[in-house]
Short mmCIF file of C-alpha atoms in Angstrom, two decimals:
data_model
loop_
_atom_site.label_atom_id
_atom_site.label_comp_id
_atom_site.label_asym_id
_atom_site.label_seq_id
_atom_site.Cartn_x
_atom_site.Cartn_y
_atom_site.Cartn_z
CA MET L 3 37.90 23.93 -159.24
CA SER L 4 35.01 26.42 -159.25
CA ILE L 5 35.45 29.83 -157.62
CA ILE L 6 31.65 30.10 -157.12
CA SER L 7 30.70 29.89 -153.44
CA THR L 8 27.94 30.98 -151.04
CA ASP L 9 30.44 31.59 -148.19
CA ILE L 10 29.91 35.19 -147.01
CA GLN L 11 32.66 34.88 -144.38
CA LYS L 12 35.16 34.00 -147.09
CA ALA L 13 34.09 37.12 -148.99
CA VAL L 14 34.52 39.24 -145.85
CA HIS L 15 38.02 37.82 -145.36
CA LEU L 16 39.09 38.37 -148.97
CA LEU L 17 37.73 41.92 -149.19
CA THR L 18 39.30 42.86 -145.85
CA ASN L 19 42.61 41.65 -147.26
CA GLU L 20 42.30 43.93 -150.32
CA GLU L 21 41.27 41.14 -152.69
CA LEU L 22 38.40 41.35 -155.20
CA VAL L 23 35.17 39.37 -154.92
CA ALA L 24 32.34 39.23 -157.46
CA ILE L 25 29.08 40.02 -155.66
CA PRO L 26 25.43 39.49 -156.61
CA THR L 27 22.97 42.34 -156.87
CA GLU L 28 19.43 42.48 -158.22
CA THR L 29 20.77 44.19 -161.36
CA VAL L 30 24.02 42.46 -162.43
CA TYR L 31 27.02 40.89 -160.67
CA GLY L 32 29.63 43.42 -159.55
CA LEU L 33 33.42 43.14 -159.26
CA ALA L 34 33.87 44.45 -155.74
CA GLY L 35 36.72 45.88 -153.69
CA ASN L 36 37.27 48.12 -150.66
CA ILE L 37 36.84 51.74 -151.81
CA TYR L 38 39.59 52.87 -149.41
CA SER L 39 42.17 50.37 -150.70
CA GLU L 40 44.14 51.83 -153.60
CA LYS L 41 45.44 48.32 -154.36
CA ALA L 42 41.91 46.88 -154.63
CA VAL L 43 40.55 49.78 -156.69
CA LYS L 44 43.48 49.64 -159.12
CA ARG L 45 42.88 45.90 -159.50
CA ILE L 46 39.22 46.50 -160.37
CA PHE L 47 40.32 48.72 -163.27
CA SER L 48 43.11 46.40 -164.41
CA THR L 49 41.07 43.19 -164.12
CA LYS L 50 38.22 44.69 -166.14
CA LYS L 51 40.62 46.56 -168.47
CA ARG L 52 38.45 49.56 -167.66
CA PRO L 53 39.75 53.06 -168.44
CA PHE L 54 40.49 55.19 -165.37
CA PHE L 55 38.34 58.05 -166.73
CA ASN L 56 35.20 55.94 -166.13
CA PRO L 57 33.98 56.36 -162.52
CA LEU L 58 32.91 53.49 -160.25
CA ILE L 59 29.70 53.01 -158.24
CA VAL L 60 30.00 52.76 -154.45
CA HIS L 61 27.72 50.21 -152.74
CA ILE L 62 26.52 50.87 -149.18
CA ALA L 63 24.31 48.95 -146.74
CA SER L 64 21.80 51.74 -146.08
CA ALA L 65 21.05 55.37 -146.93
CA LYS L 66 22.42 56.42 -143.52
CA ALA L 67 25.96 56.02 -144.89
CA LEU L 68 25.35 58.82 -147.45
CA GLN L 69 26.18 61.48 -144.84
CA THR L 70 29.67 60.02 -144.37
CA MET L 71 30.49 60.34 -148.06
CA THR L 72 28.84 63.48 -149.38
CA THR L 73 28.82 67.23 -148.74
CA HIS L 74 25.26 67.89 -149.91
CA ILE L 75 22.14 65.77 -150.45
CA PRO L 76 19.44 67.54 -152.52
CA GLU L 77 15.86 67.25 -151.24
CA LYS L 78 14.82 65.30 -154.31
CA ALA L 79 17.71 62.87 -153.73
CA LYS L 80 16.27 62.18 -150.26
CA LEU L 81 12.84 61.57 -151.78
CA LEU L 82 14.32 59.14 -154.31
CA ALA L 83 16.38 57.30 -151.69
CA ASP L 84 13.30 56.91 -149.49
CA ALA L 85 11.27 55.61 -152.43
CA PHE L 86 13.72 53.27 -154.14
CA TRP L 87 16.47 52.07 -151.77
CA PRO L 88 17.41 49.30 -151.43
CA GLY L 89 16.99 49.10 -155.19
CA SER L 90 18.14 49.62 -158.74
CA MET L 91 18.92 53.33 -158.49
CA THR L 92 22.30 55.06 -158.20
CA LEU L 93 22.58 58.67 -157.04
CA VAL L 94 25.46 60.92 -158.14
CA LEU L 95 26.15 63.42 -155.35
CA LYS L 96 28.87 65.89 -154.31
CA LYS L 97 31.60 63.85 -152.62
CA ASN L 98 33.54 64.71 -149.49
CA GLU L 99 37.31 64.46 -149.02
CA LYS L 100 37.12 60.86 -147.73
CA ILE L 101 36.18 59.45 -151.15
CA PRO L 102 39.32 58.63 -153.18
CA ASP L 103 39.64 60.46 -156.50
CA MET L 104 40.34 57.17 -158.29
CA ILE L 105 36.78 56.02 -157.51
CA THR L 106 35.26 59.16 -159.05
CA ALA L 107 37.70 59.55 -161.99
CA GLY L 108 38.82 62.84 -160.43
CA LYS L 109 35.32 64.33 -160.41
CA ASP L 110 33.83 66.13 -157.40
CA THR L 111 30.83 63.76 -157.43
CA VAL L 112 30.45 60.14 -156.37
CA ALA L 113 27.95 57.52 -157.58
CA ILE L 114 26.32 55.60 -154.69
CA ARG L 115 23.61 52.97 -154.31
CA VAL L 116 22.07 50.52 -151.82
CA PRO L 117 21.67 47.21 -153.71
CA ASN L 118 18.53 45.14 -153.19
CA HIS L 119 20.01 41.67 -152.72
CA PRO L 120 19.96 39.86 -149.35
CA VAL L 121 23.40 38.26 -149.78
CA THR L 122 25.20 41.49 -150.62
CA LEU L 123 23.30 43.54 -148.02
CA GLU L 124 24.42 41.01 -145.40
CA LEU L 125 27.99 41.24 -146.72
CA LEU L 126 27.96 45.05 -146.59
CA LYS L 127 26.65 45.01 -143.01
CA GLN L 128 29.63 42.86 -141.98
CA LEU L 129 32.24 45.11 -143.61
CA PRO L 130 33.62 48.31 -142.05
CA PHE L 131 33.98 49.89 -145.50
CA PRO L 132 31.78 50.40 -148.61
CA LEU L 133 32.44 48.48 -151.83
CA ALA L 134 33.25 49.81 -155.27
CA ALA L 135 31.61 47.39 -157.69
CA PRO L 136 31.30 47.96 -161.43
CA SER L 137 29.81 45.08 -163.43
CA ALA L 138 31.94 41.92 -163.24
CA ASN L 139 32.85 41.67 -166.93
CA PRO L 140 35.71 42.81 -169.16
CA PHE L 141 35.15 46.44 -170.14
CA GLY L 142 32.62 46.80 -172.96
CA SER L 143 31.42 43.17 -173.02
CA ILE L 144 28.07 41.70 -171.92
CA SER L 145 27.29 42.25 -168.24
CA PRO L 146 26.96 39.11 -166.05
CA THR L 147 23.63 38.12 -164.51
CA LYS L 148 24.63 34.63 -163.31
CA PRO L 149 27.66 33.51 -161.27
CA GLU L 150 28.72 31.29 -164.19
CA HIS L 151 29.03 34.34 -166.45
CA VAL L 152 31.54 35.88 -164.03
CA GLU L 153 33.49 32.65 -163.61
CA SER L 154 33.88 32.29 -167.38
CA TYR L 155 35.26 35.84 -167.55
CA PHE L 156 37.54 35.92 -164.49
CA LYS L 157 38.23 32.41 -163.15
CA ASN L 158 41.98 33.05 -163.31
CA ASP L 159 41.83 36.60 -161.92
CA ILE L 160 39.74 36.50 -158.73
CA LEU L 161 39.34 34.06 -155.84
CA GLN L 162 35.56 34.09 -155.31
CA VAL L 163 32.25 34.69 -157.00
CA LEU L 164 29.76 35.07 -154.15
CA ASP L 165 26.76 33.09 -155.38
CA GLY L 166 23.42 34.86 -155.11
CA GLY L 167 21.72 33.07 -158.00
CA ALA L 168 20.44 34.76 -161.15
CA CYS L 169 19.93 38.54 -160.95
CA SER L 170 16.21 39.32 -160.73
CA ASN L 171 16.24 42.64 -162.64
CA GLY L 172 18.98 41.81 -165.11
CA ILE L 173 20.12 45.25 -166.29
CA GLU L 174 22.16 47.87 -164.48
CA SER L 175 20.83 50.48 -162.09
CA THR L 176 19.36 53.75 -163.30
CA ILE L 177 21.85 56.54 -162.53
CA ILE L 178 20.51 59.94 -161.45
CA GLY L 179 22.59 63.08 -160.97
CA PHE L 180 21.56 66.62 -160.09
CA GLU L 181 21.96 69.95 -161.87
CA LYS L 182 20.91 72.88 -159.65
CA GLU L 183 18.95 70.46 -157.44
CA THR L 184 17.05 69.08 -160.47
CA PRO L 185 17.35 65.31 -161.17
CA VAL L 186 19.00 64.27 -164.45
CA ILE L 187 19.22 60.67 -165.70
CA PHE L 188 22.79 59.80 -166.69
CA ARG L 189 22.04 56.13 -167.40
CA LEU L 190 18.70 54.46 -168.14
CA GLY L 191 18.35 51.24 -166.19
CA ALA L 192 16.28 48.81 -164.17
CA LEU L 193 14.26 51.59 -162.53
CA ALA L 194 11.87 52.98 -165.15
CA LEU L 195 11.75 56.68 -166.01
CA GLU L 196 8.00 56.76 -165.30
CA ASP L 197 8.52 55.47 -161.74
CA ILE L 198 11.13 58.16 -161.04
CA GLU L 199 8.91 60.94 -162.41
CA ALA L 200 6.03 59.74 -160.22
CA VAL L 201 8.19 60.68 -157.20
CA VAL L 202 10.05 63.85 -158.26
CA GLY L 203 8.27 65.14 -161.37
CA SER L 204 9.74 65.57 -164.83
CA VAL L 205 13.42 64.66 -165.31
CA SER L 206 15.76 65.14 -168.25
CA ILE L 207 17.97 62.45 -169.81
CA LYS L 208 21.64 63.08 -170.57
CA ASN L 209 22.99 59.58 -171.04
CA LYS L 210 25.66 59.91 -173.71
CA LYS L 211 29.13 61.26 -173.02
CA GLU L 212 32.28 59.82 -174.57
CA GLU L 213 34.85 62.02 -172.81
CA SER L 214 35.03 62.31 -169.03
CA PRO L 215 31.62 60.67 -168.50
CA ASP L 216 29.62 61.76 -165.44
CA ALA L 217 28.67 58.16 -164.68
CA PRO L 218 29.26 54.57 -165.87
CA GLY L 219 27.42 53.33 -168.96
CA MET L 220 27.53 56.56 -170.97
CA LEU L 221 29.92 55.39 -173.70
CA ALA L 222 28.44 54.71 -177.14
CA ARG L 223 29.84 51.17 -177.49
CA HIS L 224 29.24 48.99 -174.43
CA TYR L 225 27.52 45.78 -173.21
CA ALA L 226 28.53 44.14 -176.50
CA PRO L 227 28.65 40.48 -177.61
CA SER L 228 31.71 39.38 -179.56
CA THR L 229 29.36 38.27 -182.37
CA GLN L 230 28.31 41.04 -184.75
CA THR L 231 24.90 42.23 -183.58
CA LEU L 232 22.20 44.31 -185.27
CA LEU L 233 19.23 46.13 -183.68
CA VAL L 234 16.21 46.40 -185.97
CA ASP L 235 12.45 46.91 -185.96
CA ASP L 236 11.68 44.02 -188.35
CA VAL L 237 13.73 40.95 -187.41
CA ALA L 238 12.15 38.62 -190.01
CA SER L 239 13.02 40.93 -192.93
CA GLU L 240 16.57 41.44 -191.67
CA ALA L 241 17.06 37.68 -191.20
CA LYS L 242 16.13 37.08 -194.86
CA LYS L 243 19.04 39.30 -195.92
CA HIS L 244 21.43 36.93 -194.12
CA SER L 245 19.96 33.61 -195.30
CA THR L 246 23.39 32.13 -196.10
CA LYS L 247 24.68 32.79 -192.56
CA LYS L 248 24.19 31.20 -189.15
CA VAL L 249 21.75 33.67 -187.62
CA GLY L 250 20.58 34.10 -184.03
CA VAL L 251 17.56 36.25 -183.25
CA LEU L 252 16.49 37.90 -180.01
CA VAL L 253 12.79 38.81 -180.07
CA PHE L 254 10.50 40.37 -177.48
CA LYS L 255 7.43 38.10 -177.42
CA GLU L 256 6.50 36.77 -180.89
CA SER L 257 8.30 33.73 -182.33
CA LEU L 258 9.39 33.93 -185.98
CA ASN L 259 8.64 30.17 -186.33
CA ASN L 260 11.71 29.74 -188.52
CA SER L 261 13.64 26.56 -187.75
CA SER L 262 16.72 27.78 -189.63
CA LEU L 263 17.28 30.47 -186.98
CA THR L 264 18.56 30.16 -183.41
CA GLU L 265 15.83 32.05 -181.57
CA ILE L 266 15.39 33.33 -178.02
CA ILE L 267 12.11 34.94 -176.91
CA LEU L 268 12.53 37.36 -174.01
CA SER L 269 8.96 37.08 -172.71
CA ASP L 270 6.14 34.98 -174.20
CA ASN L 271 3.56 37.07 -172.35
CA GLY L 272 5.13 40.46 -173.12
CA SER L 273 6.39 41.20 -169.59
CA MET L 274 8.97 44.00 -169.67
CA HIS L 275 10.38 42.89 -166.31
CA GLU L 276 10.87 39.30 -167.49
CA ALA L 277 12.45 40.55 -170.73
CA ALA L 278 14.90 42.76 -168.82
CA SER L 279 15.82 39.94 -166.43
CA LYS L 280 16.65 37.68 -169.40
CA LEU L 281 18.29 40.22 -171.71
CA TYR L 282 21.98 39.76 -170.88
CA ASP L 283 21.70 36.02 -170.23
CA SER L 284 20.12 35.63 -173.69
CA LEU L 285 22.92 37.64 -175.30
CA HIS L 286 25.49 35.45 -173.50
CA GLU L 287 23.71 32.33 -174.78
CA LEU L 288 23.58 33.55 -178.38
CA ASP L 289 27.18 34.76 -178.22
CA HIS L 290 28.32 31.22 -177.36
CA GLN L 291 26.50 29.58 -180.30
CA LYS L 292 29.24 30.30 -182.91
CA LEU L 293 26.81 32.36 -184.97
CA ASP L 294 27.72 34.70 -187.82
CA ILE L 295 25.31 37.39 -186.69
CA ILE L 296 22.78 38.19 -183.95
CA ILE L 297 19.67 40.19 -184.88
CA ALA L 298 17.86 41.83 -181.95
CA GLU L 299 14.36 43.27 -182.05
CA ARG L 300 13.85 46.84 -180.84
CA LEU L 301 11.43 46.81 -177.92
CA PRO L 302 8.48 49.16 -177.29
CA ASN L 303 10.21 52.38 -176.26
CA ASN L 304 8.57 52.97 -172.89
CA GLY L 305 9.15 51.84 -169.30
CA LEU L 306 11.92 49.26 -169.10
CA GLY L 307 11.76 48.94 -172.90
CA LYS L 308 13.51 52.30 -173.13
CA SER L 309 16.32 51.01 -170.89
CA MET L 310 16.67 47.74 -172.83
CA ASN L 311 16.77 49.58 -176.16
CA ASP L 312 19.53 51.76 -174.72
CA ARG L 313 21.58 48.64 -173.86
CA LEU L 314 20.95 46.98 -177.21
CA GLN L 315 21.83 50.17 -179.07
CA ARG L 316 25.20 50.34 -177.31
CA ALA L 317 25.79 46.63 -177.99
CA THR L 318 25.01 46.73 -181.68
CA PHE L 319 25.52 48.24 -185.10
CA THR L 320 22.18 50.04 -185.37
CA ILE L 321 20.19 49.97 -188.60
#
């Protein structure tokens, strides 16, 4: 029997009783629990097999809730929240004493966002507590952008996947912290660097940290298929080197017109948004084809292309 359901009241009941529910957002599906329930938060880590040193993102219904969780909100954080919430941006701010240390991996900062999905916003409005919700996948594997992805990962571990359809943006939120009031990107994501800089001016990127990461998504190996995957500039040349193998290719917009390959095109018309929305679903599809190798094409390194290249780099053995 499927655990996928559109029943928001069931999700409210389960979460109130310290159970976990997978929730839809515009980025990816999250594995959600009450941030104030130690039992629920521990189960998020154990279900995902996620290390406790990796902090979680807190999801809230509106920016008003920030004041109940933080000790200081920089002026540029307010500008960003006004511009992009609800949306695919997470802010890392100084936490107050109400936020459990387990959520923040012992750090004095907490990652918070307002997701832009009608189902989850309605759910959050009905709950008297915020939700911790990292991506609903085993730690390090491909993030889920459809309810079926979550069910295949966790059908024996959780009681509900709240169905909100396919995620429209398809990669995780952009995470922004602050150093001396200046914004710093800790994770590239579904909100493009150029859009952020249009609001607050130039920002720096510090998105790699193996030990005690400041935010989720900073580890070098992450978002990875179980099939060996390569990231290259010239997919056709790389495919020729593996002519005796079953090869899958993930290309941006131009078909290789090679019938011996299993090919997925991210966007026929070169839309970065369409490519991002299909990225993880395409990796899931290729990963289930019993291939020997997946060869992914590096995208143009601007806008959302920069974020997608970041994900593919962490998923692959780069050449």
